[in-house]
mmCIF file of C-alpha atoms and ligand atoms in Angstrom:
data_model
loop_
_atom_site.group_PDB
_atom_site.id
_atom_site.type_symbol
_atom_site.label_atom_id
_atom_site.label_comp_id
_atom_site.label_asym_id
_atom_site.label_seq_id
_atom_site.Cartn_x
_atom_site.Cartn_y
_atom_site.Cartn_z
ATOM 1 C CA UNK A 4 17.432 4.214 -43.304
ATOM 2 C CA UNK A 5 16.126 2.314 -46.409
ATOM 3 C CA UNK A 6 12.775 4.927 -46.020
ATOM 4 C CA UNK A 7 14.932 8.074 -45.587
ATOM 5 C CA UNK A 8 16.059 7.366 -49.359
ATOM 6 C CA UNK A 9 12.201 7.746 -50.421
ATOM 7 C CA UNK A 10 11.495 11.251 -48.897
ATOM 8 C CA UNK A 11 10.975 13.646 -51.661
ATOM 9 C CA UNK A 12 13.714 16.010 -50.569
ATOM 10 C CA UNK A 13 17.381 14.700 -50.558
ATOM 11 C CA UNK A 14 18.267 13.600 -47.905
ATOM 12 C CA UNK A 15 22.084 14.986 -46.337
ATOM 13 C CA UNK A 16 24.725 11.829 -46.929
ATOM 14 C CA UNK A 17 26.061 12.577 -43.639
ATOM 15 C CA UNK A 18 22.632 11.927 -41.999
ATOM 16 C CA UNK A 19 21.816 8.832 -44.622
ATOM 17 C CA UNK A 20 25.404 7.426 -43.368
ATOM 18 C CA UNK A 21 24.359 7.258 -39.471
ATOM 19 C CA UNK A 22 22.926 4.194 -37.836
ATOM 20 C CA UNK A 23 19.347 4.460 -36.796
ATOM 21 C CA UNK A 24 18.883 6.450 -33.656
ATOM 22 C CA UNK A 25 18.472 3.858 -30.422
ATOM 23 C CA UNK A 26 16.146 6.086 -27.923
ATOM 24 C CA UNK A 27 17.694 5.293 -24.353
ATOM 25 C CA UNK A 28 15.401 2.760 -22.291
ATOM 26 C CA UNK A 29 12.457 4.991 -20.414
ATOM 27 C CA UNK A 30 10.516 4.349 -17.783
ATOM 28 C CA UNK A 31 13.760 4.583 -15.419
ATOM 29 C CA UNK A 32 12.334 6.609 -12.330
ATOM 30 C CA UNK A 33 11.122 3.994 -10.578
ATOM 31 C CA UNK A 34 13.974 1.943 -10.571
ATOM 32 C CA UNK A 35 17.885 2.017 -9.459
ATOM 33 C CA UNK A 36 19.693 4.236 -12.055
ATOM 34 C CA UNK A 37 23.100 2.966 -12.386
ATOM 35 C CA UNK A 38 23.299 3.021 -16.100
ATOM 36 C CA UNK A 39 24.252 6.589 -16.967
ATOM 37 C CA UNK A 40 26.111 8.256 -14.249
ATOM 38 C CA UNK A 41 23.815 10.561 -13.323
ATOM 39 C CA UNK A 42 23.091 11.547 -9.231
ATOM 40 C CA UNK A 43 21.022 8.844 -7.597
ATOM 41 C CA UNK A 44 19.748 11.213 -4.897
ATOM 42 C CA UNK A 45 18.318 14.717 -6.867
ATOM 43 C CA UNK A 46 19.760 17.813 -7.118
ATOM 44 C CA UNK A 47 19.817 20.051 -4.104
ATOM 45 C CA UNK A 48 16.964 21.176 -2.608
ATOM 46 C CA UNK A 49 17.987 25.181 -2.688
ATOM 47 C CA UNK A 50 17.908 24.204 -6.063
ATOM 48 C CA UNK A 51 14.039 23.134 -5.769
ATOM 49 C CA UNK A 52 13.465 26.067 -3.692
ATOM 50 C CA UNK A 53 15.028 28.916 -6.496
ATOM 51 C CA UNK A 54 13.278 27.638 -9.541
ATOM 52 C CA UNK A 55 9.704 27.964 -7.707
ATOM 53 C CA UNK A 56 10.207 31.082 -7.549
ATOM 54 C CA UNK A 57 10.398 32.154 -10.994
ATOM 55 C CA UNK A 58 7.636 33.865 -11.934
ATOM 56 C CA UNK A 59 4.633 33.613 -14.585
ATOM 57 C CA UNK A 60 6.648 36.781 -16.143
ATOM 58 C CA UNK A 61 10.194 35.581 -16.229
ATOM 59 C CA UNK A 62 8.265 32.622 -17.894
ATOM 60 C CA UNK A 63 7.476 34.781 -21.037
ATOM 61 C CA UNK A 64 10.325 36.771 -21.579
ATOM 62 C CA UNK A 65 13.169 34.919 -23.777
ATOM 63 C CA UNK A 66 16.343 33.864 -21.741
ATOM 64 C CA UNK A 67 19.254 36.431 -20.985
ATOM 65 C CA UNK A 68 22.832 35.463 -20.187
ATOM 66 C CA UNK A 69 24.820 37.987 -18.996
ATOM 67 C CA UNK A 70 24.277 37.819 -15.158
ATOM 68 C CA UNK A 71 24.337 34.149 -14.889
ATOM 69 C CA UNK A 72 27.234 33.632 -17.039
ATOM 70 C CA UNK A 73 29.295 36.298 -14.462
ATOM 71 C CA UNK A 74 28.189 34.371 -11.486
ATOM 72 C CA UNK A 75 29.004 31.621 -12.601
ATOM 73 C CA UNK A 76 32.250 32.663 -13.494
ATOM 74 C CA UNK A 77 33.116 33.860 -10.981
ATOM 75 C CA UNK A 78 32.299 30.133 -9.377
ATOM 76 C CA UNK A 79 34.404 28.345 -12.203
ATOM 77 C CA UNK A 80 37.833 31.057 -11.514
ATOM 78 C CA UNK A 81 37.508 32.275 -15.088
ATOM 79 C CA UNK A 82 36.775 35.787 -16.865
ATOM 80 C CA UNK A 83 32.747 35.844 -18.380
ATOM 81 C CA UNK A 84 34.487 35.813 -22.205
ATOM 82 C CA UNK A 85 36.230 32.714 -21.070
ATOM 83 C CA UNK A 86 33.255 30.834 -20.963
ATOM 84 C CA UNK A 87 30.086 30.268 -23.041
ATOM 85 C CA UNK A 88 26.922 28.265 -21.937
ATOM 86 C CA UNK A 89 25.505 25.142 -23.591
ATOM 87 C CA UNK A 90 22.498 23.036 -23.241
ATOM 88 C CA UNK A 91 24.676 20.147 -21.642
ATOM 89 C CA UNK A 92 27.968 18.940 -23.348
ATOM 90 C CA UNK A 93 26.188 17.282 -25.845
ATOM 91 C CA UNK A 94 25.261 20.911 -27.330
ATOM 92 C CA UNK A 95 28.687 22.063 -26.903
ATOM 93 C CA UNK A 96 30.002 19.249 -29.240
ATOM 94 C CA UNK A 97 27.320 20.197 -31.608
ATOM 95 C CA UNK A 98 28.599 23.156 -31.603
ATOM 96 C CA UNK A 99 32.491 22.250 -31.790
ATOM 97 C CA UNK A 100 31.347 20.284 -35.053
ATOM 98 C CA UNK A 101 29.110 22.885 -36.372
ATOM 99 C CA UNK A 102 32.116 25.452 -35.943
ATOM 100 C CA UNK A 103 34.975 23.591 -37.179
ATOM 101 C CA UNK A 104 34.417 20.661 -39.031
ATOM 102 C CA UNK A 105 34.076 20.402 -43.036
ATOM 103 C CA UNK A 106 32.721 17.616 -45.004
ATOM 104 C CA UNK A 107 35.068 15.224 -45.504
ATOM 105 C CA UNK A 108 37.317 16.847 -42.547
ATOM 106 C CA UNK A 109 38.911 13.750 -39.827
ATOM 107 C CA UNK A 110 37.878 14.194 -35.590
ATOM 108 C CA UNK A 111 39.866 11.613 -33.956
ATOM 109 C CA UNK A 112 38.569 9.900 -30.793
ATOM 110 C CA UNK A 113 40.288 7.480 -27.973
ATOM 111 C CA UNK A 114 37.907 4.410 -27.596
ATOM 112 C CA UNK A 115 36.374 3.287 -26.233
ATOM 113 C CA UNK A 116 34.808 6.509 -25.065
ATOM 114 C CA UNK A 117 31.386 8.739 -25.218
ATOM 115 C CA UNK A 118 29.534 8.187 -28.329
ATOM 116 C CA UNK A 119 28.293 11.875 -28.576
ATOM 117 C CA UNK A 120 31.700 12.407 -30.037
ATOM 118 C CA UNK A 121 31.615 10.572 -32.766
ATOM 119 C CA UNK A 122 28.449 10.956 -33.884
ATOM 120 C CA UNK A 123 27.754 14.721 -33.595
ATOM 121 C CA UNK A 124 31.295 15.124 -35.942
ATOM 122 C CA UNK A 125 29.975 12.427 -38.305
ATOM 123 C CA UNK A 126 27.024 14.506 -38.491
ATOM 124 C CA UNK A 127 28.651 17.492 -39.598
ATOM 125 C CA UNK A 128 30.341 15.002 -42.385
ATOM 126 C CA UNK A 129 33.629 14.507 -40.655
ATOM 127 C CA UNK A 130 35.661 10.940 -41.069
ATOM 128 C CA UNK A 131 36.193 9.970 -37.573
ATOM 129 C CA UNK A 132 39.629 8.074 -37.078
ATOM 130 C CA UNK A 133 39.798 6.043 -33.753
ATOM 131 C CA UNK A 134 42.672 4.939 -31.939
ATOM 132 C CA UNK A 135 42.224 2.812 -29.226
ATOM 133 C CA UNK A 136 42.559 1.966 -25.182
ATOM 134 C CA UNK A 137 44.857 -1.105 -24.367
ATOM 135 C CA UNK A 138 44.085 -4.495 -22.751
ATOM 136 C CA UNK A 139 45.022 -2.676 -19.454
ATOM 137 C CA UNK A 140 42.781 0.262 -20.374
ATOM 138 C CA UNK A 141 45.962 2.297 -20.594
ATOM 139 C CA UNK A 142 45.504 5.637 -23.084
ATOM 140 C CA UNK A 143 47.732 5.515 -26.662
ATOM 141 C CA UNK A 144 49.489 8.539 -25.285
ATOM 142 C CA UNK A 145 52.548 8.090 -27.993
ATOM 143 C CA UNK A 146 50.057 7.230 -30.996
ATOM 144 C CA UNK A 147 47.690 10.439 -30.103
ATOM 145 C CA UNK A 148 50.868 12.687 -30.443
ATOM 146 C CA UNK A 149 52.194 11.135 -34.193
ATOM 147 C CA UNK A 150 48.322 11.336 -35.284
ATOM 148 C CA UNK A 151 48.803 15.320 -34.488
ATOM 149 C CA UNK A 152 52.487 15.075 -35.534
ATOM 150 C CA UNK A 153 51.033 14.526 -39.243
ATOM 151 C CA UNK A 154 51.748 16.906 -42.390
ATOM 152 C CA UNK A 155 48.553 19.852 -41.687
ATOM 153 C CA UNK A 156 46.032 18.437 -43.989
ATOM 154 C CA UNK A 157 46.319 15.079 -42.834
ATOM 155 C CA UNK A 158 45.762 16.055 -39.346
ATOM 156 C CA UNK A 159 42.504 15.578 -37.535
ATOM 157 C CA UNK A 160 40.479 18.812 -37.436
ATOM 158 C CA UNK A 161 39.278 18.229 -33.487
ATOM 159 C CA UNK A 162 40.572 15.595 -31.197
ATOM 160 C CA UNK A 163 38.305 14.634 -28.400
ATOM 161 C CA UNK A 164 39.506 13.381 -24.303
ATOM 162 C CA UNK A 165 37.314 12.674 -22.127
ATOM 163 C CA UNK A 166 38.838 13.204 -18.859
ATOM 164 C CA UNK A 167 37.921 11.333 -17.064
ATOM 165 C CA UNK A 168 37.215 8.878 -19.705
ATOM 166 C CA UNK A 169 33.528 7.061 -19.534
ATOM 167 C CA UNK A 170 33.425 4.066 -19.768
ATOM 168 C CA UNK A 171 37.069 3.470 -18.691
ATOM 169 C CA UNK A 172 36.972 5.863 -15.502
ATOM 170 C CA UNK A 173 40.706 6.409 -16.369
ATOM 171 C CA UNK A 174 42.381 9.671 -16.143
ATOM 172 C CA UNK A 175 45.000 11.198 -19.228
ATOM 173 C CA UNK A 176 47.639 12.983 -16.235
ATOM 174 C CA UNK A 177 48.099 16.371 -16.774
ATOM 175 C CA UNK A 178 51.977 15.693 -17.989
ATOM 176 C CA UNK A 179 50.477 13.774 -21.185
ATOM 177 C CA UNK A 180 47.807 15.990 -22.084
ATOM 178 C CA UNK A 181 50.931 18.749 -21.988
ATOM 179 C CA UNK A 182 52.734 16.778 -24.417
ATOM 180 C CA UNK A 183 49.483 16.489 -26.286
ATOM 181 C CA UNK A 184 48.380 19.764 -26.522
ATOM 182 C CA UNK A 185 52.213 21.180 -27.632
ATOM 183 C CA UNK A 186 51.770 18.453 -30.900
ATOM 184 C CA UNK A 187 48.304 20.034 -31.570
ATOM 185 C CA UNK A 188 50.036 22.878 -34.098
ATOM 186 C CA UNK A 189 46.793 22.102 -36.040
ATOM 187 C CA UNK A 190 44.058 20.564 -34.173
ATOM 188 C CA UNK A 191 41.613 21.333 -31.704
ATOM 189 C CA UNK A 192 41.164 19.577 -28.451
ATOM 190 C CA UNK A 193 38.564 19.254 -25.951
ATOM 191 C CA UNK A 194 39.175 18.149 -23.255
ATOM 192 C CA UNK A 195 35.824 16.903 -21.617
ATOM 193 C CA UNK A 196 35.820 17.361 -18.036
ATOM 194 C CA UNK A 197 32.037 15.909 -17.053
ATOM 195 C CA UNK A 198 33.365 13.851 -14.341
ATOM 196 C CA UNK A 199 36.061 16.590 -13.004
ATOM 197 C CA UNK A 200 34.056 16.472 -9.462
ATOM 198 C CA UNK A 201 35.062 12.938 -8.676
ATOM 199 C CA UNK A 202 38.470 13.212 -10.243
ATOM 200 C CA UNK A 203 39.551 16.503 -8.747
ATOM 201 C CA UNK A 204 41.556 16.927 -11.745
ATOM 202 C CA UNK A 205 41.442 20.181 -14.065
ATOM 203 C CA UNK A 206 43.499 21.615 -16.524
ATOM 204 C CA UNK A 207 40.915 24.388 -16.840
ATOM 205 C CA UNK A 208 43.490 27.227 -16.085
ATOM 206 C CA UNK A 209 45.674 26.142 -19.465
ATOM 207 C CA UNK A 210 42.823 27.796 -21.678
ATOM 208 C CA UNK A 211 45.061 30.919 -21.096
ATOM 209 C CA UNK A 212 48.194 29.171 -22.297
ATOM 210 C CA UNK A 213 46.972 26.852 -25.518
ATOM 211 C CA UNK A 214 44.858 28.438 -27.929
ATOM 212 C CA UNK A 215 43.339 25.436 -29.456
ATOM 213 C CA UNK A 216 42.115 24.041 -26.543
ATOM 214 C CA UNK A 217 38.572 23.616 -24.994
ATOM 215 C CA UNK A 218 37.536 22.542 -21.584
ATOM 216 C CA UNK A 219 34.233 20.995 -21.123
ATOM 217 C CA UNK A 220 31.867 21.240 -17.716
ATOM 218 C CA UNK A 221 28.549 19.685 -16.777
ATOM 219 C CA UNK A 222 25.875 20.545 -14.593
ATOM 220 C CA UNK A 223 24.143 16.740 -15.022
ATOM 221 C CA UNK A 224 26.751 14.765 -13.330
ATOM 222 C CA UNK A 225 27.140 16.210 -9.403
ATOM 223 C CA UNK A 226 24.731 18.680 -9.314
ATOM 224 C CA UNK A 227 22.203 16.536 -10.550
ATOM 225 C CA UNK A 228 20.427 18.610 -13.041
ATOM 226 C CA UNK A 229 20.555 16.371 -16.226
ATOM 227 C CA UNK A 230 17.220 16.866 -16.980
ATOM 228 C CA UNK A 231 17.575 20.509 -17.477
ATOM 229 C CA UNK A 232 20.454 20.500 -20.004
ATOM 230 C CA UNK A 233 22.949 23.019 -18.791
ATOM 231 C CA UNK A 234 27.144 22.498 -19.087
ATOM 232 C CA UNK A 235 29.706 25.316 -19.649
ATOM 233 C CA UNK A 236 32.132 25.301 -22.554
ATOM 234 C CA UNK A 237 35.608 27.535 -21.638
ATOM 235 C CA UNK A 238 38.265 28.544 -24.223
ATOM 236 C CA UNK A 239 40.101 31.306 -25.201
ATOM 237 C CA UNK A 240 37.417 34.744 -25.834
ATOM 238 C CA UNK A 241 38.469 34.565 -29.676
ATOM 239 C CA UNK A 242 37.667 31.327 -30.129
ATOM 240 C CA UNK A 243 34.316 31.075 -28.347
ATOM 241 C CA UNK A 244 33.715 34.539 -29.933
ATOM 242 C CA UNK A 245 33.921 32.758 -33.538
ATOM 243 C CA UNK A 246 31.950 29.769 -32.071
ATOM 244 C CA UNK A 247 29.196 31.797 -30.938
ATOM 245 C CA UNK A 248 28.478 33.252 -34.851
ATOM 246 C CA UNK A 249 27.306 29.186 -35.431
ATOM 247 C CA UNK A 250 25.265 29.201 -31.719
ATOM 248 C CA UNK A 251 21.583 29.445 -31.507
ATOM 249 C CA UNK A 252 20.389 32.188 -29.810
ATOM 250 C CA UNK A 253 18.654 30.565 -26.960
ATOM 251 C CA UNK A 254 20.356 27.507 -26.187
ATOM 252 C CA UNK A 255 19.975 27.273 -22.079
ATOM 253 C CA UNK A 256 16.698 27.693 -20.846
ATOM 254 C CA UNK A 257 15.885 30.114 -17.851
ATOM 255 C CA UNK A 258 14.878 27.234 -15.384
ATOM 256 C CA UNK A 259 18.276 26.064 -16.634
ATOM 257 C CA UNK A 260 20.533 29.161 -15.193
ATOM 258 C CA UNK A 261 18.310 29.653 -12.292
ATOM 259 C CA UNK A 262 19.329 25.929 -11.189
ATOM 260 C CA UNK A 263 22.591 26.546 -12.472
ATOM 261 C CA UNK A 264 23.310 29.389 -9.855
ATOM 262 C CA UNK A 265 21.097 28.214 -7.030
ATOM 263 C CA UNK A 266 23.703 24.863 -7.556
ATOM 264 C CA UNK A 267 27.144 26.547 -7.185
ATOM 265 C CA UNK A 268 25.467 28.906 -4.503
ATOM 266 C CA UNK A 269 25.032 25.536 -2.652
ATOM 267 C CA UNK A 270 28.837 24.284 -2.578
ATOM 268 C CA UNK A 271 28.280 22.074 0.739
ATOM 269 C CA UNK A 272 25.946 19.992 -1.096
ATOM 270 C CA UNK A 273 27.966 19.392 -4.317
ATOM 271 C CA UNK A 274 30.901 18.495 -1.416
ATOM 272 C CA UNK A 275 28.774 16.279 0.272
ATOM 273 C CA UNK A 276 27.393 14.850 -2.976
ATOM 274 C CA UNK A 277 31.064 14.079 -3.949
ATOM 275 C CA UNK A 278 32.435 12.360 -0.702
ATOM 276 C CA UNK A 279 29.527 10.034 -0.831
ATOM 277 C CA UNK A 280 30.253 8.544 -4.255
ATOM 278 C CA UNK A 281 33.496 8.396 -3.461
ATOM 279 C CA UNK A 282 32.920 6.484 -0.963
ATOM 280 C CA UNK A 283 30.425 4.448 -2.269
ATOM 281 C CA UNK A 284 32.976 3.860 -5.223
ATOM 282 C CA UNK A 285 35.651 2.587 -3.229
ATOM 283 C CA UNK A 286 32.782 0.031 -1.226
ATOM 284 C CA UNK A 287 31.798 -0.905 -5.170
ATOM 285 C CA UNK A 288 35.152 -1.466 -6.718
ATOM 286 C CA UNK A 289 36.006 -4.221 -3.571
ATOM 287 C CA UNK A 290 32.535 -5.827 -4.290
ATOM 288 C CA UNK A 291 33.070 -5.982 -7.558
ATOM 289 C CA UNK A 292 36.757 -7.726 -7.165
ATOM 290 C CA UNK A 293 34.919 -10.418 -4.490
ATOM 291 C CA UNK A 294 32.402 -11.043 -6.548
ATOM 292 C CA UNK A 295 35.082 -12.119 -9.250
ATOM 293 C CA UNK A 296 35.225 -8.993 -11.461
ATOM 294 C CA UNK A 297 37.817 -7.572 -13.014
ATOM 295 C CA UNK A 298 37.862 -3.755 -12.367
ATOM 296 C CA UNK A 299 39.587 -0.815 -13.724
ATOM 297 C CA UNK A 300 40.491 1.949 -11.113
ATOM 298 C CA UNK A 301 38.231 4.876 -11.530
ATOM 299 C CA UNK A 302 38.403 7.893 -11.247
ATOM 300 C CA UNK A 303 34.689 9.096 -11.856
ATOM 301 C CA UNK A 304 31.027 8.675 -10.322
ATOM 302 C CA UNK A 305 31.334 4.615 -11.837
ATOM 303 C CA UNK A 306 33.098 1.339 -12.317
ATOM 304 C CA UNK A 307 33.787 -0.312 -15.894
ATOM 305 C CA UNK A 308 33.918 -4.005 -14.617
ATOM 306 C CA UNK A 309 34.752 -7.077 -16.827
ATOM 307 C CA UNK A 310 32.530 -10.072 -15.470
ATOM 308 C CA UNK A 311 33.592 -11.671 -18.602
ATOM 309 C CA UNK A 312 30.575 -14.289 -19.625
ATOM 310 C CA UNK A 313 28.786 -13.944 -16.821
ATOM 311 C CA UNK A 314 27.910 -10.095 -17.582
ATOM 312 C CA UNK A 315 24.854 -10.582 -19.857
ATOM 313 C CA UNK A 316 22.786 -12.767 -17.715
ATOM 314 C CA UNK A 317 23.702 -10.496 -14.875
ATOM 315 C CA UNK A 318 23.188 -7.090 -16.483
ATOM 316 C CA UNK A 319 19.618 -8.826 -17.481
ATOM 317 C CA UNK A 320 19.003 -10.431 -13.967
ATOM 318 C CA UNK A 321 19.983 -7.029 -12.250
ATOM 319 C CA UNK A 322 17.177 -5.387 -14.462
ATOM 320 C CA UNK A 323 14.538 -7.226 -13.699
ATOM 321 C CA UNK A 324 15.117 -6.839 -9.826
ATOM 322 C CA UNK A 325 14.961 -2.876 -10.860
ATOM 323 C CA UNK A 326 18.288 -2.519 -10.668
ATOM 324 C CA UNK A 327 19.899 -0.829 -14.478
ATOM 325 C CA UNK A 328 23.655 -1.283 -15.002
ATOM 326 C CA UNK A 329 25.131 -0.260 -18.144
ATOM 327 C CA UNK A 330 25.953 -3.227 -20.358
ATOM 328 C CA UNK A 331 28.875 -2.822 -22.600
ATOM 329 C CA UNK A 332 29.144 -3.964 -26.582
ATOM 330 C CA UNK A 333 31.953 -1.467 -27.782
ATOM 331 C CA UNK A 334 35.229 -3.643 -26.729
ATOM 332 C CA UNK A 335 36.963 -6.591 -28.735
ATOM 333 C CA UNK A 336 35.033 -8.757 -26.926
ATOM 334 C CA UNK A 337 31.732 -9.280 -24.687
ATOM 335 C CA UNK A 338 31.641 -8.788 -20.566
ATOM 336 C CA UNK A 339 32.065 -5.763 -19.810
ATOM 337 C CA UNK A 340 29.805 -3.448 -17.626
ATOM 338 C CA UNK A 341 29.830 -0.177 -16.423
ATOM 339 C CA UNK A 342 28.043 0.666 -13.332
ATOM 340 C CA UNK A 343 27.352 3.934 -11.405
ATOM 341 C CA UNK A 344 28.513 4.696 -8.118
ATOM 342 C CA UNK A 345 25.603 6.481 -6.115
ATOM 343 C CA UNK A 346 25.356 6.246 -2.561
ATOM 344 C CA UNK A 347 26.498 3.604 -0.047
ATOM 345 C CA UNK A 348 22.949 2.130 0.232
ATOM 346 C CA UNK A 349 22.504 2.396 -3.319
ATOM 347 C CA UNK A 350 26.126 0.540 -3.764
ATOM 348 C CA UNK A 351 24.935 -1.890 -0.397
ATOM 349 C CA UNK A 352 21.753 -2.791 -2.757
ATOM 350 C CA UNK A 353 23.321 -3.270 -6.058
ATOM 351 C CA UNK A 354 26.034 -5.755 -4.405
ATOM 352 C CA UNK A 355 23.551 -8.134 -2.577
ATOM 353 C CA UNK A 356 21.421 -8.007 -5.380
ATOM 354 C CA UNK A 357 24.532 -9.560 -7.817
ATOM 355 C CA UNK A 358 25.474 -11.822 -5.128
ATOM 356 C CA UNK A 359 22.249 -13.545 -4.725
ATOM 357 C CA UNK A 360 21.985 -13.815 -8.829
ATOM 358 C CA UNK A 361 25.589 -15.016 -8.979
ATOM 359 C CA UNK A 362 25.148 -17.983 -6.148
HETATM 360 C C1 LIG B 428 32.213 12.117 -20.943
HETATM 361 C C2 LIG B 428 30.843 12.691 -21.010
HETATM 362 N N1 LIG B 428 30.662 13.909 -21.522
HETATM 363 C C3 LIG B 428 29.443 14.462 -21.588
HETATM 364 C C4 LIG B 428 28.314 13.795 -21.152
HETATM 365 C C5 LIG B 428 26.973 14.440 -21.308
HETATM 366 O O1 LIG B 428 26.882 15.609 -20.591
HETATM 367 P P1 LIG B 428 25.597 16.509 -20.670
HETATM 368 O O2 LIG B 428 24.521 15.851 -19.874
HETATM 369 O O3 LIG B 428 26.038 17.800 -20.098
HETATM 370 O O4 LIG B 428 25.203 16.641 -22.119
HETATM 371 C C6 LIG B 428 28.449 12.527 -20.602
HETATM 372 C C7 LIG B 428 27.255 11.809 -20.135
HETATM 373 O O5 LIG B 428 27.210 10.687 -19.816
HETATM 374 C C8 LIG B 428 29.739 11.964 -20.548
HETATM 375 O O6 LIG B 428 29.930 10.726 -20.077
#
């Protein structure tokens, strides 16, 4: 940071005010990815199959959108101006903040929760105000709604849900985020809906009823395509209308939409997909309980367990068998871990592995 203040051209306070950028570990193929939620067994293979048969030509020629983005609306139930595509979630909340947030403006977040939230508005300059998860890792229902209760210029500009929540793996119920979105007179909400495949939960039909309200989707989670970048942001038409003026032109590659489509063309395998991790989550959470954890119910593709002092030995132990788990550092106190649920032998090999390093 203390360099950045040396470069002959001023340097944005917003970007001066960031911590330094902590590149996530690499060199993870080899070993067993339970550290960031993605699939553990590949995307599907019609998937493999589409994209090698794009052509040298369709190589060349820049990306189009219109005949994906009908398909796959069709897919998601919605109308093609209902929708806009994004290079993963983490563009859409670049986006969000590029379209709506002023310098100086507040984006409140629920923690602990993903970080891409708070850093993407406090890189367009926004104060982020947090309000926090309880002991139980119950959501602060009550305190969201007097935060968006507040006289307009005091309220926050964009609120941000992750739903489910990572790392909690709770759920906000669809009666809350009701009660929510009627006290949002002045403030965006997204509700992030990454993990939606695991939880079975929506509330992507309301983007017809509130205005202010955007519904996030993934293609990195299920369908195992986080390495080509590709969610779906839906909304009202006016509002993605406005947010496509501050879009870049080319945001989703072709590969991108041809794995998108060849994906939801595939429904069996995103089914199949699914009812393994779930249950591969419900062999994890017991595991975790006999092995002395304390574990939150989930409703995603992982487990936040507290393994109070033991965690940091483990989550190092675990690592050098091969094995990453994601340890924790954002709660009032050390222990916690979150850990992906893949599939039953991937859930069979984590367990045995923290056995043998806890005996
Ligand atoms: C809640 C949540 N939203 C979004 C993302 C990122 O999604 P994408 O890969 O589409 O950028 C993650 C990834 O871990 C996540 O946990």
């Amino acid at each position: 940071m203390k360099r950045a203040t040396r470069l002959p051209i001023p340097v944005r306070k917003a970007v001066l005010g960031l911590a330094p950028y902590n590149a996530p570990e690499e060199g993870r193929a080899a070993k067993l990815r339970l550290d960031f939620n993605e699939n553990t067994v590949g995307c599907s293979p019609a998937v493999l199959r589409a994209l090698s048969r794009i052509t040298a030509e369709e190589m060349a020629i820049y990306p189009e959108y219109q005949a994906t983005t009908k398909r796959l609306a069709r897919f998601f139930g919605v109308r093609p101006t209902e929708m806009h595509l994004t290079n993963g979630i983490d563009d859409a909340l670049h986006l969000i903040a590029d379209t709506f947030l002023n310098d100086g403006d507040s984006a409140l977040v629920i923690e602990p929760t993903f970080d891409m939230y708070r850093f993407f508005a406090e890189l367009a300059g926004a104060r982020t105000a947090a309000l926090h998860y309880d002991e139980e890792m119950r959501f602060p229902v009550d305190a969201v709604i007097r935060a968006l209760r507040q006289p307009a210029r005091r309220c926050p500009r964009v609120l941000y849900i992750a739903n489910p929540n990572n790392p909690t793996g709770t759920l906000v119920q669809p009666d809350e985020l009701k009660r929510i979105l009627r006290a949002a007179s002045h403030t965006l909400v997204l509700v992030d809906e990454a993990y939606f495949d695991f939880s079975g939960l929506t509330i992507l039909p309301w983007i017809r009823r509130y205005p202010n309200l955007l519904v996030a989707r993934t293609f990195s989670k299920s369908a195992g395509l986080a390495a080509l970048r590709i969610g779906v942001l839906f909304g009202n038409p006016d509002m993605l209308a406005i947010m496509r003026r501050a879009c870049t032109p080319y945001p989703v590659n072709t590969a991108a939409l041809v794995a998108a489509e060849a994906a939801v063309r595939d429904p069996g395998f995103l089914r199949n997909y699914t009812r393994e991790v779930l249950l591969s989550r419900a062999i994890l959470e017991k595991g975790l309980v006999r092995l002395g954890a304390r574990v939150y119910p989930s409703s995603a593709n992982f487990v936040l367990a507290d393994f109070g002092p033991a965690a940091k030995r483990l989550v190092r132990a675990l690592d050098r068998k091969g094995i990453l788990v994601r340890g924790r550092r954002d709660f009032p106190r050390e222990g916690f871990m979150r850990i992906s649920a893949g599939t039953r032998a991937d859930t069979r090999k984590l367990l045995s592995a923290m056995e043998a390093i806890l005996r």
